[in-house]
Amino acid sequence: MNLSWSTRLMSNAVPPLSESEQLRCAVEQKLVGTIAAEPTRATRADLYLALSQVAREQLAERWVRTQNADRNNKARRIYYLSMEFLIGRAMNNALSAIGLRDQTTALFTPPGPSLEEVMECEPDAALGNGGLGRLAACFLDSMATVGLPSWGYGVRYEYGMFAQSILNGQQVEKPEAWLQDRSPWEFPRANKHHTVRFGGTCEHHGEWAEWHAADSVEAKAFDYVIPGHGTDRVSTLRLWKAAAPSEIDLGAFNTGDYQRAAEFKNRFENISWVLYPNDSTSAGRELRLRQEYFFVSASLQDILERHQAEHGTFSNLAEHVAIHLNDTHPAISVAELMRLLVDDHAMPWAAAWDQCRRIFSYTNHTLMPEALETWKVTLIQRVLPRHILIIYRINQEFLDEVVRLYPGDIDLMRRVSLIDDGGGHDKDKRVRMANLCIVGSHRVNGVSQLHSDLMVQTIFADFARLYPERFHNKTNGVTPRRWLAQANPALSTLLDDKLGGKDWRLDLDRLQELRASADDAAFRTAFAAAKRGNKLRLANYVARELAVNLDPDSLFDVQVKRIHEYKRQLLNVLHVITRYNALLDGSARDYAPRSVIFAGKAASSYHMAKQVIRLIHDVAAVVNNDPRTRDLLRVVFIPNYGVSIAELIMPAANLSEQISTAGTEASGTGNMKLSLNGALTIGTEDGANIEIRDNVGAENIFIFGNNTAQVNAIRQAGHQPLALYHGDPALKEALDRIDTGFFSPGERSRYHDIFNCLLHYGDHYLLLADYADYVATQGRVDALYLNSDEWQRKAIINVAGMGPFSADRTIRDYANDTWHIDTN
Ligand code: 26W
């Protein structure tokens, strides 16, 4: 049984093959035996598939061992429930985890394709919108790496995040059928499925109820391997696909009514078809609620089944199970676990509630009011009739507790209630999902110190008063494997050299030792050379894809993230226009040549965000084609931002734009990736920028603008955008050029709405209040860039300070304070 691919090959080979010959052999065997391709004629896609089969086989062996060990040890499991996992490509990470990366690189030599070229055949698994989804993917990597018996649970969307292309400067969305050619990384589990029910009525029997559902759908499990690094542990990401119940399918086919059969099938299977491509606004649509319940119910049934098989009782559930809610999207878990325990497994309500509160923990990822999920009571009643009763009962008991603590405080009760009473109109009553999460969890956290502080001071202030011990901070982190070791081989090799080995990948605090090297001229030169190589790689991509030439010696100024008003890409554009104007009127002094690089997707229904993308293209067209400025300023928008494009951009950045209005960006994780790759940050006192400053030193980061207290004060006093506009000629000129169609001569009114938003509708995100300091700070950036030694020094110190932003540190903090489990 214990025949690994290599030993099997060895047994046929006399004399024994070298390791690299074994690998070649293994790939060739897969090419012929699995892909059915003749090795000398194999395409890149064939090679990708064959190589993935080799890696998959090794991972599968480790996986079986890990899962067996966890089962035998009756290990406490950590379950991470998330509607989104933005995984990206799997190959590079898989090869690195099993230690085959270097050998594989050596295998792919000219005239054939390089390993990089082969790996580019893999489509991104883009099952997420942005920060929240990517965080979940980094956490899976870290949980496996630090040795947690961990599982991710989510939805196997047939269509992930849309692919973005640009037509005449405007975003066009195309469906992304990432599974069209099947994924070699997924393991369909034919025997793993659960029935998820919807609608119907309930019959009460005291504490419990019988739910006579109207519809049901099958949830089928598809597993993805999550390899740990520096360990044999392989964890599981289990994603659920919706399938029509077979009897319905067959029934209709048998009567010859194919159309009806297809309709039925679609009605059920559409649940897992597409990811909602909206970040930061709550969808409010029935299909979204069905998606949420679908994956929650299947996951909890799965978790209980595993526990039952290992323990034969649920009385010790909380000792062996921790379930983490990634934002409120899986909030219905609280009601579903109560239903499963009370109705299906006959546990008394009070005992079930006690388990529940010890099992769940919840992370909030945004303070934006429009993202706070609520669902109409009438909708939940119709789709999940049993759950609405459970929610009402939880609420009743919770409010009884509140009354005991604060007798007579009716207003408090109204504020913390799980139900927003909609001014007394039944049809306007809504369930507040965040409140359900807080009441049903023993821990609640924000994702940076500032965000966690604001959370308990603002949106959850009442709850923090009721349950102060429940609220914690867990500052986000990123996996150094994907975001440094794999994305930036040039810098990684340098670090291996300097730090005497590869352990920094597992102990990122070792980067501290680099600080001393900031003063070493030879190291600075090598560091700068690595960066330049990465910039060249990006410049080649941009030249190929966009036909724009970027000077690799210019300052690569990068803002890459979802397009959103609060992130203020528009403030960046205002600076670009200001700089262009200054270059033209001769007032520019000591400008370093710059390439301003944007990337990011706009939600399909988000007009303002789409306008910003268009404006960036219009500005780029003018600036890049003006012979008077083009050597000093270029602007590009790189389409279809996602994990793989990020892996290309992050290592090439000099300057990281983190310029959200203070108090709006919960944490940011791109800020960490960029700094880790040696970019200096220009940023506001927002999210994790503050902690980055604390770790790299205020003299090594460009912090500007109003802080949260000042933002509040400005808003309190009444922000005066018009006064700022009239008082600052450079600002006025930049805004006027937008408004009068300088960048859109064919349609002069194109950007009226942008102008109006800033000048006449209040400039909600205070771009004008931060503009002057931003532009001045950009001037300091130029001055430093022109002093290359100083710039490199500070960049090195940034890398050296990034230890705490490893997701391994974040996960260890969760393990200690939230999940109560040991790590290795
Ligand atoms: C219901 C629609 C919806 C979808 C996603 C609403 C809200 C979201 C997320 C909360 C948006 C998000 O991705 N938030 C980001 O989470 C990151 C990881 O914690 C943080 O680093 C970012 O600052 C935060 O914007």
XYZ file of C-alpha atoms in Angstrom, residues 107-685:
579
model
C 12.852 19.962 -16.019
C 11.404 22.587 -18.320
C 14.234 23.803 -20.488
C 14.406 25.267 -23.991
C 13.339 24.662 -26.665
C 10.261 23.580 -24.715
C 8.205 25.948 -22.558
C 9.464 27.119 -19.164
C 7.727 26.061 -15.964
C 6.304 29.610 -15.682
C 4.766 29.288 -19.129
C 3.299 25.908 -18.266
C 1.865 27.226 -15.010
C 0.140 30.066 -16.849
C -2.233 27.518 -18.390
C -4.023 27.232 -15.078
C -7.085 29.467 -14.668
C -7.379 31.316 -11.356
C -9.840 29.857 -8.896
C -11.479 33.240 -8.312
C -14.241 32.300 -5.908
C -14.248 35.664 -4.183
C -14.557 39.388 -4.624
C -11.528 40.869 -2.935
C -9.966 41.231 0.491
C -12.319 39.018 2.433
C -12.019 36.111 -0.002
C -8.256 36.386 -0.329
C -7.894 36.520 3.452
C -9.789 33.230 3.676
C -7.340 31.678 1.188
C -4.308 32.954 3.118
C -5.818 31.582 6.319
C -6.281 28.111 4.822
C -2.586 28.114 3.910
C -1.541 29.244 7.378
C -3.883 26.932 9.274
C -2.409 23.915 7.494
C 1.119 25.253 7.916
C 0.907 25.857 11.669
C -0.597 22.386 12.070
C -4.270 23.017 12.800
C -6.759 20.269 11.949
C -8.609 22.747 9.775
C -11.306 22.720 7.124
C -12.602 25.431 4.879
C -16.238 25.208 3.773
C -17.772 27.174 0.933
C -19.639 27.156 -2.373
C -18.305 25.593 -5.556
C -19.352 28.405 -7.868
C -19.388 27.354 -11.494
C -18.696 30.981 -12.362
C -16.406 32.882 -10.040
C -15.487 36.538 -10.149
C -16.207 37.934 -13.623
C -13.329 38.492 -16.021
C -12.801 42.185 -16.674
C -11.884 43.478 -20.076
C -11.695 47.050 -21.226
C -13.484 48.295 -24.309
C -12.996 51.945 -25.274
C -11.779 52.663 -21.769
C -14.778 51.078 -20.111
C -15.134 47.922 -18.043
C -16.823 44.987 -19.703
C -17.688 41.953 -17.576
C -17.468 38.449 -18.961
C -18.435 35.256 -17.207
C -15.469 33.236 -15.983
C -16.099 29.531 -16.522
C -13.039 28.421 -14.592
C -14.291 24.839 -14.366
C -14.992 24.457 -18.074
C -11.997 22.155 -18.575
C -12.402 20.655 -15.084
C -9.907 21.341 -12.323
C -7.166 18.783 -11.767
C -7.037 19.942 -8.149
C -10.530 18.944 -7.153
C -11.630 15.606 -5.746
C -15.346 14.959 -6.255
C -16.663 12.973 -3.286
C -19.398 10.898 -4.855
C -20.517 9.512 -1.503
C -20.544 12.828 0.336
C -23.793 14.668 -0.067
C -26.403 16.225 2.154
C -29.961 17.269 1.534
C -30.739 20.937 2.026
C -34.384 21.891 2.350
C -36.315 25.073 1.703
C -39.793 26.499 2.284
C -42.873 24.702 3.569
C -44.361 24.754 7.063
C -43.534 23.830 10.661
C -45.366 21.734 13.198
C -44.561 22.611 16.798
C -43.898 20.209 19.646
C -42.848 22.477 22.496
C -39.149 23.230 22.156
C -38.734 21.456 18.900
C -40.543 21.484 15.620
C -41.077 19.278 12.633
C -40.262 21.060 9.410
C -42.281 19.952 6.379
C -40.182 21.484 3.649
C -41.534 22.288 0.208
C -38.303 21.791 -1.757
C -34.980 20.138 -1.344
C -31.680 20.167 -3.141
C -28.631 17.948 -2.866
C -25.307 19.443 -1.815
C -22.441 17.466 -3.348
C -18.946 17.726 -1.909
C -15.910 18.677 -3.988
C -12.652 18.737 -2.056
C -9.550 20.805 -2.742
C -6.193 20.008 -1.182
C -4.678 22.723 0.976
C -1.042 21.784 1.489
C 0.788 23.013 4.543
C 4.382 24.172 4.138
C 7.266 22.635 6.062
C 4.840 19.957 7.283
C 3.118 16.911 5.821
C -0.269 18.266 6.841
C -2.752 18.695 4.052
C -6.045 20.330 4.957
C -9.291 20.342 3.041
C -11.336 23.022 1.381
C -14.749 21.436 0.880
C -16.989 23.232 -1.611
C -20.617 22.340 -2.226
C -22.286 22.050 -5.589
C -26.066 22.127 -5.828
C -27.718 19.259 -7.673
C -31.372 18.574 -8.285
C -32.719 15.632 -6.328
C -32.505 12.681 -8.688
C -36.132 11.592 -8.416
C -37.371 14.955 -9.686
C -34.960 14.814 -12.546
C -35.976 11.342 -13.565
C -39.657 11.846 -13.002
C -39.905 14.532 -15.599
C -37.642 12.799 -18.086
C -39.736 9.659 -17.894
C -42.825 11.520 -18.963
C -40.842 12.846 -21.905
C -41.090 16.438 -20.728
C -37.463 17.396 -21.235
C -38.115 21.083 -21.011
C -39.790 20.726 -17.639
C -36.979 18.468 -16.448
C -34.427 21.073 -17.483
C -36.362 23.828 -15.746
C -36.524 21.833 -12.547
C -32.861 21.074 -12.741
C -31.996 24.730 -13.232
C -34.194 25.872 -10.407
C -32.153 23.799 -7.996
C -28.751 23.907 -9.535
C -28.638 27.656 -10.002
C -27.876 27.935 -6.286
C -24.185 27.276 -6.853
C -23.852 28.813 -10.317
C -22.462 32.233 -9.671
C -20.650 34.295 -7.115
C -22.327 37.604 -6.313
C -19.766 40.003 -7.762
C -20.478 42.756 -5.302
C -18.237 43.772 -2.533
C -19.449 46.126 0.132
C -23.133 46.234 -0.620
C -25.517 43.671 0.702
C -27.251 41.825 -2.143
C -30.706 41.476 -0.587
C -31.765 38.920 -3.189
C -33.485 35.634 -2.497
C -30.951 33.569 -4.447
C -28.167 34.954 -2.270
C -30.039 33.911 0.888
C -30.500 30.454 -0.622
C -26.778 30.262 -1.395
C -25.922 31.206 2.156
C -28.262 28.676 3.711
C -27.330 25.993 1.189
C -23.660 25.942 2.064
C -24.218 26.499 5.779
C -26.654 23.609 6.093
C -24.512 21.193 4.089
C -21.399 22.171 6.068
C -23.018 21.840 9.488
C -24.570 18.490 8.598
C -21.131 17.364 7.481
C -19.486 18.592 10.688
C -22.074 16.892 12.891
C -21.836 13.664 10.932
C -18.049 13.614 11.430
C -18.404 14.341 15.127
C -21.069 11.700 15.559
C -18.896 9.094 13.867
C -15.961 9.908 16.150
C -17.756 10.472 19.435
C -21.244 9.001 19.219
C -22.669 11.936 21.186
C -23.179 15.679 20.804
C -22.807 16.495 24.481
C -19.095 17.196 23.919
C -19.499 19.025 20.610
C -17.983 22.336 21.725
C -14.877 20.570 23.027
C -14.124 19.212 19.575
C -15.585 21.721 17.149
C -14.855 25.407 16.559
C -16.727 27.134 13.744
C -15.595 30.497 12.463
C -17.977 32.805 10.599
C -16.192 34.857 7.940
C -18.356 37.974 8.111
C -22.126 37.578 8.402
C -22.565 35.663 5.146
C -22.737 32.330 7.033
C -24.681 33.881 9.961
C -27.666 31.598 9.455
C -25.343 28.911 10.900
C -26.397 29.960 14.375
C -30.034 29.095 13.706
C -29.164 26.018 11.642
C -26.989 24.482 14.361
C -29.815 25.032 16.855
C -32.259 23.388 14.446
C -30.017 20.390 13.844
C -29.307 19.838 17.538
C -32.814 20.483 18.859
C -35.062 19.165 16.076
C -32.950 16.455 14.468
C -30.867 15.272 17.421
C -33.284 15.854 20.293
C -31.033 18.046 22.387
C -32.819 20.295 24.905
C -32.861 23.932 23.766
C -30.783 25.262 26.680
C -28.058 22.649 26.229
C -27.941 23.308 22.486
C -27.684 27.056 23.033
C -24.833 26.543 25.459
C -22.956 24.472 22.840
C -23.706 26.978 20.153
C -22.257 29.931 22.009
C -19.060 28.021 22.740
C -18.656 26.832 19.146
C -19.078 29.974 17.060
C -16.798 32.931 16.586
C -17.290 35.781 14.137
C -15.118 38.262 12.242
C -16.461 41.582 11.024
C -14.736 42.914 7.878
C -16.276 46.297 7.320
C -17.893 49.222 9.065
C -19.603 50.402 5.869
C -23.298 50.616 6.724
C -24.388 49.472 3.260
C -22.518 46.187 3.715
C -24.225 45.260 6.991
C -26.405 42.350 6.036
C -30.077 42.274 6.942
C -32.836 40.088 5.530
C -36.548 40.749 5.429
C -38.351 38.688 8.032
C -41.014 37.848 5.431
C -38.359 36.436 3.096
C -36.720 34.259 5.757
C -40.183 33.148 6.836
C -40.943 31.939 3.316
C -37.563 30.368 2.534
C -36.601 29.126 6.019
C -39.774 28.906 8.090
C -38.155 26.969 10.937
C -35.183 29.320 11.174
C -37.236 32.456 11.620
C -38.888 30.848 14.652
C -35.509 29.905 16.065
C -34.213 33.436 15.499
C -37.244 34.881 17.304
C -36.706 32.568 20.228
C -33.004 33.369 20.454
C -33.954 37.026 20.352
C -36.554 36.613 23.104
C -34.067 34.978 25.452
C -31.380 37.476 24.571
C -33.646 40.463 25.202
C -34.721 38.919 28.531
C -31.032 38.904 29.467
C -30.677 42.528 28.371
C -33.640 43.557 30.491
C -32.108 41.902 33.538
C -28.867 43.819 32.969
C -30.408 47.164 32.011
C -33.977 47.218 33.261
C -36.174 49.723 31.507
C -33.741 50.668 28.770
C -36.220 50.212 25.928
C -34.049 52.095 23.508
C -31.124 49.763 24.142
C -33.399 46.789 23.524
C -34.539 48.257 20.252
C -30.951 48.850 19.167
C -29.552 45.408 20.002
C -32.585 43.352 18.985
C -31.948 40.761 16.288
C -35.014 42.209 14.603
C -35.232 45.693 13.183
C -38.939 46.289 13.718
C -39.283 48.403 10.585
C -41.272 51.095 12.360
C -43.886 48.532 13.353
C -44.800 47.444 9.811
C -44.550 43.673 9.457
C -43.433 43.852 5.864
C -40.500 46.095 6.833
C -39.194 43.948 9.675
C -35.652 42.715 9.080
C -33.246 40.275 10.706
C -29.880 41.848 11.550
C -27.354 39.171 10.721
C -24.444 40.791 12.585
C -26.503 40.846 15.778
C -27.306 37.168 15.311
C -23.576 36.424 14.937
C -22.610 38.399 18.027
C -25.286 36.880 20.223
C -24.475 33.361 18.995
C -20.673 33.606 19.337
C -18.180 33.677 22.199
C -15.699 35.837 20.282
C -16.095 38.723 17.851
C -13.172 40.435 16.194
C -12.186 43.187 13.813
C -9.275 42.896 11.401
C -6.906 45.693 12.497
C -6.441 47.513 15.778
C -8.138 50.671 14.495
C -11.028 48.738 12.978
C -11.558 46.711 16.155
C -11.504 49.897 18.239
C -13.975 51.653 15.957
C -16.158 48.562 15.899
C -16.668 48.642 19.658
C -17.008 52.423 19.689
C -19.547 52.613 16.864
C -21.536 49.821 15.206
C -21.246 47.329 18.090
C -20.952 49.749 21.024
C -24.045 48.389 22.767
C -22.866 44.808 22.441
C -19.409 45.718 23.690
C -21.053 47.127 26.803
C -23.135 43.977 27.263
C -20.336 41.510 26.529
C -16.982 43.288 26.869
C -14.992 40.037 27.097
C -16.307 38.913 23.727
C -14.562 41.573 21.604
C -10.995 41.173 20.359
C -8.717 42.396 17.625
C -7.013 40.074 15.166
C -4.963 42.067 12.717
C -4.966 40.456 9.265
C -1.934 38.856 7.698
C -0.876 37.363 4.372
C 0.870 34.113 3.569
C 4.578 34.721 2.939
C 4.700 31.563 0.838
C 2.506 32.807 -1.987
C 3.170 36.519 -1.594
C 6.932 36.458 -1.249
C 8.502 33.039 -1.807
C 6.467 32.173 -4.904
C 5.587 35.579 -6.317
C 9.047 37.090 -5.924
C 11.770 34.487 -6.582
C 14.390 37.205 -7.079
C 13.958 38.733 -3.638
C 13.433 35.313 -2.046
C 16.770 34.032 -3.321
C 18.406 37.123 -1.925
C 16.729 36.551 1.446
C 17.713 32.872 1.487
C 21.273 34.007 0.977
C 21.206 36.739 3.561
C 19.279 34.845 6.237
C 21.147 31.607 5.694
C 18.290 29.443 4.488
C 14.622 29.198 3.789
C 13.143 29.198 7.315
C 11.870 32.743 7.030
C 9.041 31.256 4.989
C 7.773 29.666 8.220
C 9.062 32.258 10.678
C 8.634 35.650 9.105
C 10.005 37.443 12.175
C 13.407 36.380 10.888
C 13.110 39.245 8.405
C 14.079 41.551 11.277
C 17.656 40.470 10.731
C 17.608 42.375 7.441
C 17.541 45.699 9.222
C 21.291 45.629 9.654
C 21.743 45.012 5.930
C 19.986 48.254 5.062
C 23.329 49.940 5.677
C 25.230 47.468 3.520
C 25.806 49.019 0.091
C 26.324 45.683 -1.631
C 23.071 44.342 -0.247
C 21.226 47.489 -1.303
C 22.546 47.032 -4.829
C 21.413 43.416 -4.939
C 18.036 44.370 -3.460
C 17.580 47.097 -6.088
C 18.571 44.687 -8.851
C 15.932 42.179 -7.744
C 13.308 44.920 -7.807
C 14.433 46.097 -11.217
C 14.116 42.579 -12.623
C 10.559 42.396 -11.326
C 9.748 45.780 -12.817
C 11.098 44.645 -16.151
C 8.910 41.545 -15.999
C 5.851 43.739 -15.375
C 6.896 46.251 -18.033
C 7.146 43.419 -20.563
C 3.665 42.279 -19.658
C 2.279 45.795 -20.003
C 4.034 46.276 -23.341
C 2.638 42.989 -24.613
C -0.906 43.388 -23.335
C -1.471 47.135 -23.500
C 1.144 48.346 -25.953
C 2.383 50.926 -23.462
C 6.088 51.133 -22.685
C 7.010 51.654 -19.058
C 10.518 52.719 -18.149
C 11.742 50.164 -15.577
C 13.805 52.883 -13.931
C 10.785 55.101 -13.351
C 9.038 54.990 -9.985
C 6.346 52.302 -10.155
C 3.461 53.859 -8.250
C 0.819 51.194 -7.663
C -2.806 51.230 -6.576
C -4.378 47.806 -6.978
C -7.630 46.833 -5.254
C -11.387 46.845 -5.850
C -12.550 50.176 -7.233
C -14.549 51.900 -4.525
C -15.216 55.495 -3.590
C -13.892 55.012 -0.067
C -10.582 53.657 -1.406
C -10.224 56.935 -3.309
C -8.650 55.907 -6.615
C -10.027 59.295 -7.674
C -7.684 61.088 -5.264
C -4.816 59.310 -6.996
C -6.170 60.507 -10.373
C -6.370 64.065 -9.041
C -2.703 63.833 -8.150
C -1.828 62.475 -11.611
C -3.652 65.367 -13.282
C -2.024 67.865 -10.933
C 1.380 66.441 -11.795
C 0.627 66.566 -15.505
C -0.456 70.198 -15.208
C 2.685 71.079 -13.271
C 4.862 69.413 -15.903
C 3.142 71.454 -18.586
C 3.243 74.827 -16.884
C 6.856 74.375 -15.861
C 6.189 74.641 -12.138
C 7.292 71.021 -11.652
C 10.469 70.721 -9.626
C 12.493 67.572 -9.110
C 9.932 65.119 -10.317
C 11.129 61.559 -10.595
C 9.891 59.780 -13.723
C 6.763 57.878 -12.674
C 4.602 55.091 -13.925
C 1.253 55.196 -12.208
C -0.281 51.745 -12.293
C -3.920 50.995 -11.509
C -5.799 47.723 -11.441
C -9.095 46.616 -9.954
C -12.644 45.590 -10.716
C -15.786 47.654 -10.267
C -19.006 45.976 -9.146
C -21.165 45.665 -12.250
C -23.859 47.959 -10.872
C -21.529 50.554 -9.343
C -21.753 53.540 -11.665
C -19.235 55.784 -9.897
C -16.590 53.046 -9.766
C -17.038 52.414 -13.489
C -16.705 56.105 -14.207
C -13.413 56.147 -12.327
C -12.078 53.313 -14.507
C -13.099 55.259 -17.594
C -11.507 58.444 -16.313
C -8.228 56.621 -15.637
C -8.220 55.471 -19.266
C -9.059 58.915 -20.598
C -6.344 60.541 -18.492
C -3.859 57.844 -19.539
C -4.604 58.465 -23.226
C -3.793 62.165 -22.875
C -0.783 61.840 -20.597
C 0.882 58.916 -22.360
C 0.593 60.560 -25.754
C 1.879 63.991 -24.831
C 5.489 64.244 -25.967
C 6.094 67.038 -23.454
C 5.374 64.797 -20.460
C 5.596 61.206 -21.555
C 9.121 60.648 -20.317
C 8.177 61.804 -16.846
C 4.675 60.459 -16.421
C 2.844 57.395 -17.680
C -0.457 55.939 -16.569
C -1.694 52.402 -17.113
C -4.726 50.431 -16.059
C -3.986 46.697 -16.008
C -7.215 44.805 -16.726
C -8.641 41.816 -14.903
C -6.990 42.267 -11.530
C -6.988 39.043 -9.555
C -4.603 36.821 -7.638
C -2.341 36.014 -10.605
C -2.075 39.631 -11.797
C -1.368 40.631 -8.192
C 1.490 38.110 -8.088
C 2.975 39.934 -11.055
C 2.401 43.485 -9.792
C 3.256 43.274 -6.077
C 6.948 42.383 -6.546
C 7.387 45.209 -9.077
C 6.014 48.090 -7.007
C 8.060 50.928 -5.560
C 5.184 52.860 -4.060
C 2.062 51.367 -2.464
C -1.045 53.586 -2.522
C -3.191 52.985 0.596
C -5.175 56.199 0.590
C -8.653 55.388 1.910
C -10.477 57.939 4.049
C -9.338 57.340 7.639
C -11.775 55.004 9.373
C -13.113 53.277 6.250
C -10.670 50.513 5.244
C -11.078 47.779 7.836
C -7.516 46.536 7.414
C -6.277 46.125 3.892
C -4.011 43.218 3.005
C -2.603 44.535 -0.272
C -0.785 47.085 1.887
C 0.996 44.155 3.587
C 1.824 42.322 0.347
C 3.325 45.433 -1.207
C 5.439 46.367 1.788
C 6.598 42.751 2.107
C 7.837 43.020 -1.469
C 9.811 46.154 -0.760
C 7.425 48.964 -1.705
C 7.161 52.095 0.422
C 3.660 53.035 1.472
C 1.945 56.344 0.912
C -1.116 56.072 3.076
C -3.605 57.476 5.506
C -3.916 56.562 9.165
